[in-house]
CSV table of C-alpha atoms in Angstrom, one decimal:
chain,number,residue,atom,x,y,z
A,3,UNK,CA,0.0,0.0,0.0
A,4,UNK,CA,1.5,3.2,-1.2
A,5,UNK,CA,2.1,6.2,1.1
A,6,UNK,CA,-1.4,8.4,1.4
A,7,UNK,CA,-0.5,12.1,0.8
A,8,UNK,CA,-2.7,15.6,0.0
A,9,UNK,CA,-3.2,17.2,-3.2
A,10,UNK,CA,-5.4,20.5,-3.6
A,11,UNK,CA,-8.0,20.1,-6.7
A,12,UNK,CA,-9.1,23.5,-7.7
A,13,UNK,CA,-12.4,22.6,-9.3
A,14,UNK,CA,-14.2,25.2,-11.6
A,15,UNK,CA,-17.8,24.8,-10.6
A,16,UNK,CA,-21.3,26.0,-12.9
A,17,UNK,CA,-24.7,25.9,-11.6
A,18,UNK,CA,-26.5,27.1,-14.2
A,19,UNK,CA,-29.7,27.3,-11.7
A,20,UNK,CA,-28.0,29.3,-9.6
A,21,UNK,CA,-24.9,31.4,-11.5
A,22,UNK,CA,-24.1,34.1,-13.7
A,23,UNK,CA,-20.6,32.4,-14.5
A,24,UNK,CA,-18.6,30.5,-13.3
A,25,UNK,CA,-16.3,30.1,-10.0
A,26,UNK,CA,-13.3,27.8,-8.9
A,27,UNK,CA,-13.6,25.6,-5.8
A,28,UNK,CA,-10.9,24.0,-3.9
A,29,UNK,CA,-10.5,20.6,-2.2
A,30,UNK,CA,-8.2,18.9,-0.5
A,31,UNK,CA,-8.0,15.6,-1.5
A,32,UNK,CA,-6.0,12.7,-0.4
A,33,UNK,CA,-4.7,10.4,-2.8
A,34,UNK,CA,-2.3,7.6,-3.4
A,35,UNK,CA,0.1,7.0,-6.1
A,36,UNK,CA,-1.7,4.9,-8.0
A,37,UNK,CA,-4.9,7.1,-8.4
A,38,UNK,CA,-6.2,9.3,-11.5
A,39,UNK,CA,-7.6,12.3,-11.7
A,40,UNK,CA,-10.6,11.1,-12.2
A,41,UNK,CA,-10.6,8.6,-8.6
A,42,UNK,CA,-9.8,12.4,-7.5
A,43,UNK,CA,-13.1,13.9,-8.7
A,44,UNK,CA,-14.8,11.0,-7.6
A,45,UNK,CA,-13.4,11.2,-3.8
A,46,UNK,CA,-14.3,14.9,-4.0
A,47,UNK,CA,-18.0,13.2,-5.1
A,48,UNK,CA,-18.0,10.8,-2.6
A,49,UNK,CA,-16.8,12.5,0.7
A,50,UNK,CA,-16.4,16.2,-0.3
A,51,UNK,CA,-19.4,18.1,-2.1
A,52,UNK,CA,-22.0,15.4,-3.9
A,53,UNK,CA,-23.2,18.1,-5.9
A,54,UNK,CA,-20.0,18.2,-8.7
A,55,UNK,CA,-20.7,16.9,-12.2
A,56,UNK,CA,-18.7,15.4,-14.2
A,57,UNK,CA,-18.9,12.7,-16.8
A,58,UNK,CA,-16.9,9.3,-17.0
A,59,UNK,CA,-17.4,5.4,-17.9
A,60,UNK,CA,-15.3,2.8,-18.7
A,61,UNK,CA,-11.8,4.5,-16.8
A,62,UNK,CA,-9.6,3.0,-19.0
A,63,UNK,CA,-9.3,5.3,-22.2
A,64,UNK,CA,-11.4,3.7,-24.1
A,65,UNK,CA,-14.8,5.2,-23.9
A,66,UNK,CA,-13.9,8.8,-24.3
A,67,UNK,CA,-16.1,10.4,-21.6
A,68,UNK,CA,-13.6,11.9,-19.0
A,69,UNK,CA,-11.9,14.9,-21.0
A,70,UNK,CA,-11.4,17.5,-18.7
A,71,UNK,CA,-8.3,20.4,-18.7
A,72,UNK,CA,-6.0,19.6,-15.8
A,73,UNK,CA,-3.8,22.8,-16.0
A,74,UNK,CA,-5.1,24.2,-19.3
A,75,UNK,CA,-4.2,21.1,-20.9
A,76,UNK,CA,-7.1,18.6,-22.6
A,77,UNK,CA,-6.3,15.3,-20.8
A,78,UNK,CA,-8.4,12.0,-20.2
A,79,UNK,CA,-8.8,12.2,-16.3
A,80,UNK,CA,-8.8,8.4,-15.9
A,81,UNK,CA,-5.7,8.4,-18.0
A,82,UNK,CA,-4.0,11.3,-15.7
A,83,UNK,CA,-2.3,10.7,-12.1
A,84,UNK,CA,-2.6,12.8,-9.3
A,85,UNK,CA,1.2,11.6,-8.3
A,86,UNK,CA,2.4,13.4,-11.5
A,87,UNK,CA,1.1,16.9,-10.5
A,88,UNK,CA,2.2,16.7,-6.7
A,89,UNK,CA,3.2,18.9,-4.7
A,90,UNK,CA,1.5,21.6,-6.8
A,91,UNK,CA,-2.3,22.1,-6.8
A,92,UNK,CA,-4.2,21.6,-9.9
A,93,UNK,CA,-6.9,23.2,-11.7
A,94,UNK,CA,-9.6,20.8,-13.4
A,95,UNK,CA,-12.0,22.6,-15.8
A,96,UNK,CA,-14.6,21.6,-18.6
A,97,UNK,CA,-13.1,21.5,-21.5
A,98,UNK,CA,-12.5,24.3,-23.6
A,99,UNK,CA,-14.2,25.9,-26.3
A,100,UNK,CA,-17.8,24.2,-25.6
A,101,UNK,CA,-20.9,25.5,-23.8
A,102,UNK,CA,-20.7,24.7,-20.1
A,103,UNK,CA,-23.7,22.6,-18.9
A,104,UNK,CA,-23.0,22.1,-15.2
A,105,UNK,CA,-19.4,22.1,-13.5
A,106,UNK,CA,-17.3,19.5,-16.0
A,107,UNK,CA,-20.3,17.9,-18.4
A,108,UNK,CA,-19.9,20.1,-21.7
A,109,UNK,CA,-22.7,20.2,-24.8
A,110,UNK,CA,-21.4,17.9,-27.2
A,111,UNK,CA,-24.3,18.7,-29.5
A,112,UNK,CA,-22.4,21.0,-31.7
A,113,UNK,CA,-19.7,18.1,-32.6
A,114,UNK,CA,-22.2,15.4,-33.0
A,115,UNK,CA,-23.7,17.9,-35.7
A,116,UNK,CA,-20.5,17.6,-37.6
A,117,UNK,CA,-19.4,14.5,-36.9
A,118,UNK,CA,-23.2,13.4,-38.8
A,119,UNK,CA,-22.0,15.9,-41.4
A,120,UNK,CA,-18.6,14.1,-42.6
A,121,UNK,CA,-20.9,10.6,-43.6
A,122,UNK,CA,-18.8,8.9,-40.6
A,123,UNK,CA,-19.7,5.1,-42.1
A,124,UNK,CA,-18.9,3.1,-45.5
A,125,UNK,CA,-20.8,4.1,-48.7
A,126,UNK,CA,-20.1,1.1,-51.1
A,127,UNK,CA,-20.2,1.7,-54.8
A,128,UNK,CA,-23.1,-1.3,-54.8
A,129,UNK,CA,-25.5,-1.7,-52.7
A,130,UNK,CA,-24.4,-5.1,-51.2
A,131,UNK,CA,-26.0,-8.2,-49.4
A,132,UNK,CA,-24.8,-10.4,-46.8
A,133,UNK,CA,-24.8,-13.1,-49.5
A,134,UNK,CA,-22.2,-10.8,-51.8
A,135,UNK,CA,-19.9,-12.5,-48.8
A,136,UNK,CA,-16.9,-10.8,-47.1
A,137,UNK,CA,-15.6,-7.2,-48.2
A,138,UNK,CA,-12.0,-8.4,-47.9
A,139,UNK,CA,-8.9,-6.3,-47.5
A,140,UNK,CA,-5.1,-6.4,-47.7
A,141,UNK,CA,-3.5,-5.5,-44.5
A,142,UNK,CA,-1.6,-2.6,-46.5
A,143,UNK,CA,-5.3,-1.3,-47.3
A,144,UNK,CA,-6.3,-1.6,-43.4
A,145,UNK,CA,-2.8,0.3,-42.5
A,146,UNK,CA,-3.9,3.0,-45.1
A,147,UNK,CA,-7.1,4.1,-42.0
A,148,UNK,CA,-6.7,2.1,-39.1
A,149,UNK,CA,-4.8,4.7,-37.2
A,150,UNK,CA,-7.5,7.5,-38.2
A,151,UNK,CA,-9.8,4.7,-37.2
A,152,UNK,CA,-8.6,4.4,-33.2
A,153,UNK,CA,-10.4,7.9,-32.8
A,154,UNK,CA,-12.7,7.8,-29.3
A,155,UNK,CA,-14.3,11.0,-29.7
A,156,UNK,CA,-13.6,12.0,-26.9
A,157,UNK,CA,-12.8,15.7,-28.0
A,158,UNK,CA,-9.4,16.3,-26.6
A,159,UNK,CA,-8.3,17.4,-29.9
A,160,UNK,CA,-11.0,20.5,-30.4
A,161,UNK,CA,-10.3,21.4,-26.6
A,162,UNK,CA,-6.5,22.2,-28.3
A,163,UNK,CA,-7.8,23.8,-31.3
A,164,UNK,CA,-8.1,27.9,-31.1
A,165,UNK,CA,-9.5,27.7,-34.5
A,166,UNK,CA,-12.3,25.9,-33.3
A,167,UNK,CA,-12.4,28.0,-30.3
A,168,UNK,CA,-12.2,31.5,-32.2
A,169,UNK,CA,-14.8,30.5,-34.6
A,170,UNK,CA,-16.7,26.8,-33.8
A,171,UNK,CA,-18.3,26.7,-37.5
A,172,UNK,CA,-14.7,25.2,-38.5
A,173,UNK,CA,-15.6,21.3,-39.0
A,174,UNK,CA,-12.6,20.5,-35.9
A,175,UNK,CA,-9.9,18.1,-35.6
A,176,UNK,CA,-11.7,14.6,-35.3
A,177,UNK,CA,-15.0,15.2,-37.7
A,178,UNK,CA,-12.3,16.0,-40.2
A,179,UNK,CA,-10.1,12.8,-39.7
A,180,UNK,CA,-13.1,10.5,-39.2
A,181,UNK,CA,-13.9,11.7,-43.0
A,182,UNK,CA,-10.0,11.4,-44.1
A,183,UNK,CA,-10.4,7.8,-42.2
A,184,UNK,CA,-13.4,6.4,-44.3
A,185,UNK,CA,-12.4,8.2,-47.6
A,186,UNK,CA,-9.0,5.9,-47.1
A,187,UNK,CA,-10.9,2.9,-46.9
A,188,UNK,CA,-11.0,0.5,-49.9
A,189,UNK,CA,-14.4,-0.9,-49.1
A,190,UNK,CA,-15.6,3.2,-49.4
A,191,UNK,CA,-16.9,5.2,-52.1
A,192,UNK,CA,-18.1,7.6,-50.7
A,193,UNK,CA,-15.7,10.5,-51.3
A,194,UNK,CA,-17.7,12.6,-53.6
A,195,UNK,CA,-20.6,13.2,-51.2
A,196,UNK,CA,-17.4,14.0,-48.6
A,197,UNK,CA,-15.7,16.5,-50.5
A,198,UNK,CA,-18.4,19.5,-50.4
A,199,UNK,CA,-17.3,19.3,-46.5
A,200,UNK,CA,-13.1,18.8,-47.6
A,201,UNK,CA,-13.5,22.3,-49.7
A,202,UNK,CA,-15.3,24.1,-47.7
A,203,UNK,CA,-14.2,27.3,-45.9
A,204,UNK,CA,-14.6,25.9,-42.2
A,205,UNK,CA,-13.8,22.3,-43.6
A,206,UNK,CA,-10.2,21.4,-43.9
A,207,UNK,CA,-9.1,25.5,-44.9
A,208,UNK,CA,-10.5,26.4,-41.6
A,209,UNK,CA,-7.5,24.7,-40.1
A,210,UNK,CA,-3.9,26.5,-39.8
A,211,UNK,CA,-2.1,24.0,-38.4
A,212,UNK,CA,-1.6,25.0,-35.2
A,213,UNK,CA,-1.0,21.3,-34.3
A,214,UNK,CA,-1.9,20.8,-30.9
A,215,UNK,CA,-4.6,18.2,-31.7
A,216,UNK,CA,-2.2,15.7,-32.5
A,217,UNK,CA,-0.3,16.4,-29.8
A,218,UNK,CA,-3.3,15.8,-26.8
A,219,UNK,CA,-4.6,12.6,-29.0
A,220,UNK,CA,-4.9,10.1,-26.5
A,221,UNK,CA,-5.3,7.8,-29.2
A,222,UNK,CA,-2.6,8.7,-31.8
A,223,UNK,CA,-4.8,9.5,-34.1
A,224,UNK,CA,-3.0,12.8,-35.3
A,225,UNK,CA,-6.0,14.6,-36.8
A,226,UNK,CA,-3.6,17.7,-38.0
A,227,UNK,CA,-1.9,15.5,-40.6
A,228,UNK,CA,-5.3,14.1,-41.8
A,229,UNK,CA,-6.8,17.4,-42.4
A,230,UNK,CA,-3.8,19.0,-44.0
A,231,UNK,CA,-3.4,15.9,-46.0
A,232,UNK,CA,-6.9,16.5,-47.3
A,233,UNK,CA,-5.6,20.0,-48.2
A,234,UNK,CA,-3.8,18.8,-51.2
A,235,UNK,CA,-6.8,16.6,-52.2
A,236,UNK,CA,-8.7,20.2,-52.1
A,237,UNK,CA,-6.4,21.5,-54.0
A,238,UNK,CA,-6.3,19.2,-56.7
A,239,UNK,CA,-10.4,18.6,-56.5
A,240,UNK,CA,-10.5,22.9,-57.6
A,241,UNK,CA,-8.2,22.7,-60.6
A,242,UNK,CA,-9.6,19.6,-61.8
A,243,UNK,CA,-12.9,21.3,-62.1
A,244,UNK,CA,-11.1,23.8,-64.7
A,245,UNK,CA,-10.1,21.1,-66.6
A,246,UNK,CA,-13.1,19.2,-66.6
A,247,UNK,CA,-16.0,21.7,-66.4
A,248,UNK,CA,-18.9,19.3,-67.2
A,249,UNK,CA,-17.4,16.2,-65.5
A,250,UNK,CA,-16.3,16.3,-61.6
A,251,UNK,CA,-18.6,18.5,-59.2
A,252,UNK,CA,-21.0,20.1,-62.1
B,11,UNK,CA,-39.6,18.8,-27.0
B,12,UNK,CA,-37.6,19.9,-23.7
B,13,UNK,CA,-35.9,23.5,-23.7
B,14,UNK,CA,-32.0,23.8,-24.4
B,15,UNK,CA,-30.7,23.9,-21.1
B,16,UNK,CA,-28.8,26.9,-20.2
B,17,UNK,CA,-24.6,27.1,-20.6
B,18,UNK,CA,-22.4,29.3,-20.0
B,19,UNK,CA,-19.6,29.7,-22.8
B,20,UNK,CA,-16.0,31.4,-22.0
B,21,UNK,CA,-14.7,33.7,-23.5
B,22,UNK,CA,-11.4,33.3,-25.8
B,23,UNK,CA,-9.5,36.7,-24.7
B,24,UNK,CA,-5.9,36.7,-24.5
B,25,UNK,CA,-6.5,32.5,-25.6
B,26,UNK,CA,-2.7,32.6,-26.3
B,27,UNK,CA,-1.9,32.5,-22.9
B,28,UNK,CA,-3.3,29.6,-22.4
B,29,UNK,CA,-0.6,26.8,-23.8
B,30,UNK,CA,2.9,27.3,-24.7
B,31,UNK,CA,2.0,25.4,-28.3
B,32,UNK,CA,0.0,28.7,-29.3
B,33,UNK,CA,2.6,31.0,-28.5
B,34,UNK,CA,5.1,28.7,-30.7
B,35,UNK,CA,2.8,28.7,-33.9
B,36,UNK,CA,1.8,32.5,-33.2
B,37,UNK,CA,5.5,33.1,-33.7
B,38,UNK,CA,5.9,30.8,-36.5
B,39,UNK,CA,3.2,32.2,-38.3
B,40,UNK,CA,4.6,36.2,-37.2
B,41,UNK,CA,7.8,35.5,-38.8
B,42,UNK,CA,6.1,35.2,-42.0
B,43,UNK,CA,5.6,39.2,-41.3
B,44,UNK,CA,8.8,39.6,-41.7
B,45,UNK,CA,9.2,37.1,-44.9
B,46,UNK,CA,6.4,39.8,-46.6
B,47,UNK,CA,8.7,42.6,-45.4
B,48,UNK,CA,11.5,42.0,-47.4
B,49,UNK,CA,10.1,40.5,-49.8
B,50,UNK,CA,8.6,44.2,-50.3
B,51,UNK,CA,12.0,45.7,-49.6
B,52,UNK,CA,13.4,43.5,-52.5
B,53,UNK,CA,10.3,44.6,-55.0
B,54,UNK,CA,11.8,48.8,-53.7
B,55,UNK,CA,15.1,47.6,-55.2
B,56,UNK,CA,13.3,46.5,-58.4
B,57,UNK,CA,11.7,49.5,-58.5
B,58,UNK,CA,14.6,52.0,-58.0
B,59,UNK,CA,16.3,49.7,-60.8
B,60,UNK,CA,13.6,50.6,-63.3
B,61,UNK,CA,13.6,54.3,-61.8
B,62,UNK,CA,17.1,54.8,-63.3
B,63,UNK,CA,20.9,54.9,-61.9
B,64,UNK,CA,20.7,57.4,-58.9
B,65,UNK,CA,17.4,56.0,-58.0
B,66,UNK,CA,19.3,52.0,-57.8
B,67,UNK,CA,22.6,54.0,-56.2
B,68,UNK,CA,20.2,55.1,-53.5
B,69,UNK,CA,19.0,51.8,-52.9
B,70,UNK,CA,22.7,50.3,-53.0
B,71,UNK,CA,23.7,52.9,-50.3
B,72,UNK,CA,20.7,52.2,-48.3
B,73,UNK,CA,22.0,49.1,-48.1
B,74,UNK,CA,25.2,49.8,-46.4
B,75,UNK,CA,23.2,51.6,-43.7
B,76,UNK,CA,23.0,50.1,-39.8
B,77,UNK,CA,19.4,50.2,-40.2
B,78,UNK,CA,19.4,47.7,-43.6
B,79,UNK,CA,22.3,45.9,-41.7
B,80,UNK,CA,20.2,45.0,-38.8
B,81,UNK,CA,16.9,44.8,-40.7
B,82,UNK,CA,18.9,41.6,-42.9
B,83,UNK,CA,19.8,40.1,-40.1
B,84,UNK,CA,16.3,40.1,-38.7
B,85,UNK,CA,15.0,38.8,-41.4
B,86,UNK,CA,17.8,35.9,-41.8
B,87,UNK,CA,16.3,35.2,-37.8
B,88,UNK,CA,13.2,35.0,-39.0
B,89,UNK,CA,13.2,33.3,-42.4
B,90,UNK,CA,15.9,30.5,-40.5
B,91,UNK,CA,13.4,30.1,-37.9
B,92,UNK,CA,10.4,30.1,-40.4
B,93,UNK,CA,12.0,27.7,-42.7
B,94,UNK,CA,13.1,25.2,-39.8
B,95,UNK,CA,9.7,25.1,-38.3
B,96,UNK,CA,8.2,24.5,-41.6
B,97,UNK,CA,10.5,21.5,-42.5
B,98,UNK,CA,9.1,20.3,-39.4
B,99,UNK,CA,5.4,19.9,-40.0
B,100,UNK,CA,6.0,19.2,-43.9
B,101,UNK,CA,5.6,15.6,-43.1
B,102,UNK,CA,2.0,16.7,-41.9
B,103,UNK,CA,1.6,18.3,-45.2
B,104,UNK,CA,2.9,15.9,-47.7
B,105,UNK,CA,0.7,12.8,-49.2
B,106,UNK,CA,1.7,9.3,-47.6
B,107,UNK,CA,4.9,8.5,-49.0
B,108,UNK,CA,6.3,4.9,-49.6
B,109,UNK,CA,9.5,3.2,-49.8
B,110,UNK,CA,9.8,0.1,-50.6
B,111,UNK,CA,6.8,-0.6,-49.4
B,112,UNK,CA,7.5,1.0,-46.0
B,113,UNK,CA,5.9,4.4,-44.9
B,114,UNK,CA,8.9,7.1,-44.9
B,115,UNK,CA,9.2,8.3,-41.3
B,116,UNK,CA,8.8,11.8,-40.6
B,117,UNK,CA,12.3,12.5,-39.5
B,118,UNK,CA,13.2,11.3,-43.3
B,119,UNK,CA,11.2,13.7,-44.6
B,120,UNK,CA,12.4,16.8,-42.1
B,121,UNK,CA,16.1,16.0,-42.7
B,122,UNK,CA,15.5,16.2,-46.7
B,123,UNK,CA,14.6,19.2,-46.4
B,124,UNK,CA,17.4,20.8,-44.4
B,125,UNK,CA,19.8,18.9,-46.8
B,126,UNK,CA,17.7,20.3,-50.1
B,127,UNK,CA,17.5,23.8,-47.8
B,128,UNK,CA,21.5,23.7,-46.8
B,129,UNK,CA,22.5,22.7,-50.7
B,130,UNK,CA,20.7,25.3,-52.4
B,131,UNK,CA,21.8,28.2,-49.8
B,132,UNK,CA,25.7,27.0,-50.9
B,133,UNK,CA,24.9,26.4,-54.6
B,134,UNK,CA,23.4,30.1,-54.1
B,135,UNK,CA,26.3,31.6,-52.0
B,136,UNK,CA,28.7,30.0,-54.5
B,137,UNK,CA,27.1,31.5,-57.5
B,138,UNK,CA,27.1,35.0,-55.8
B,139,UNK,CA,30.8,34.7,-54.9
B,140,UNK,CA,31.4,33.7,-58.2
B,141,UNK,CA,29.6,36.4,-60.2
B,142,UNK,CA,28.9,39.3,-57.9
């Protein structure tokens, strides 16, 4: 049994029954080496103030729920130990650049908007049956989108994103790498229907590369070099129409 | 159909201060200022070329000046750092390469750059030494 020690969690707290904005909260929490910042929250739950709100699940980076900013930085909270902060105090807030509902539960409504917008699922050239069989692939053709494909939604990457933050019509980080992920796969033919999203101005030319969404992936799913990649393919898609006036995107 | 329920949405002021990584691409992108500037100060040169001899003999003595002196090497600051911090997201920016089958890592990618960047500046200061 590891040594128990204190930590301060300053929490930022919204009642939107009750306040105008927001404030900060502090609690002294006692943790050991092996807890998150999540078993944090929780203890503050349990046997501080029962009123903080927060969301979480499976507490193992898989189901996406727990993004918080520990410090200004967009972090999983289950994935994030207390140990690693101590002695200092840390400051736990919603995550930034969406609508606050109540203390550390954001609206997510805004991204589930886009992420319906990007046709996040495989259009096949055919309609096909179960009794076409198997839509078989070459492990090179799964290693062309499995890494966009590890993406949790868990919205790390447009908590890093000032674009998004500055103006929130830009498509964001994991919309935009969800789209790169299914236009990549060989089973897909969908990328016509995509591209009116690609070329527009908050689509992948909203995005200046600030790079920071790759960086806070807690997946690796590195959404800056999707969306830039997709540049080029915008590129290309607007001088092609030149050359072909009555064939691609008339 | 239940009403939206009421948020509260921050504000982004002074949103720069909030990580280190947006201070790093608000300078890589601000160097690009200076890029445009002499870029504009080489167009004035064009300019007082077309203008006639005294206009170009101007320039050229301009040139000599602390002022140009310390404005160049600004702008060598700022197009090295610029051009470095490029190179380094190119990989981001190029369309999957393959060798031999294989992906070609990143750090490939970066360090071809700086050996394309670092041969051209010598063919170029070669040329200039040669000629000028």
């Amino acid at each position: 049994m590891s040594q128990t020690r204190t930590i301060m969690i300053e929490c930022l707290r919204y009642d939107p029954e009750q306040d105008q904005a927001p404030h900060y909260r502090t609690y002294e929490v006692p943790f050991t080496d092996e807890m998150s910042v999540l078993e944090g929250l929780q203890y503050i739950k349990d046997h501080l103030d029962g009123s903080l709100t927060f969301r979480w699940s499976c507490r193992m980076a898989i189901c996406g729920s727990c993004g918080c900013m520990v410090n200004h930085q967009p972090i999983l909270s289950c994935q994030s130990f207390l140990r690693d902060y101590y002695p200092a105090r840390i400051r736990v807030e919603p995550l930034e650049h969406f609508p606050i509902v109540k203390d550390l539960v954001i609206d997510q409504s805004d991204f589930l908007g886009k992420l319906e917008s990007v046709t996040p699922y495989l259009v096949p050239a055919q309609p096909l049956t179960p009794e076409d069989g198997p839509n078989l692939q070459t492990p090179r053709q799964i290693e062309d989108y499995l890494g966009y494909a590890q993406c949790i939604n868990c919205l790390l990457c447009y908590a890093a994103c000032p674009q998004y933050g500055l103006n929130n019509a830009f498509t964001g980080p994991a919309a935009l790498a969800l789209l790169a992920r299914y236009n990549a796969d060989s089973r897909d033919a969908g990328q016509k229907t995509r591209m009116e999203v690609v070329n527009a101005e908050e689509g992948v030319w909203g995005c200046t590369l600030v790079g920071l969404c790759s960086e806070v992936c807690p997946k690796h799913v590195d959404p800056a070099r999707a969306i830039n990649r997709n540049k080029i393919n915008s590129t290309q898609d607007y001088f092609l129409r030149f050359l072909a006036p009555f064939g691609r995107g008339s | 159909m239940t009403p939206a329920p009421k948020t509260y949405v921050r504000p982004m002021n002074r949103w720069w201060m909030r990580h280190p990584a947006y201070r790093r691409y608000l300078l890589r992108e601000g160097t690009s200022v200076m890029v445009a500037a002499y870029a504009l100060f080489l167009l004035a040169g064009m300019v007082c070329l077309v203008l006639g001899e005294t206009a170009f003999n101007l320039w050229r003595g301009f040139l000599q000046s602390p002022v140009s002196v310390i404005f160049h090497l600004a702008a060598l600051a700022a197009f090295a750092f610029h051009a470095w911090t490029w190179f380094k997201v190119m990989p981001l920016t190029t369309p999957p390469l393959r060798f031999r089958g294989r992906p070609v890592p990143d750090r490939m990618i970066f360090r071809a750059a700086l050996w394309a960047w670092g041969i051209a500046s010598l063919v170029l200061l070669v040329l200039a030494m040669r000629f000028l």
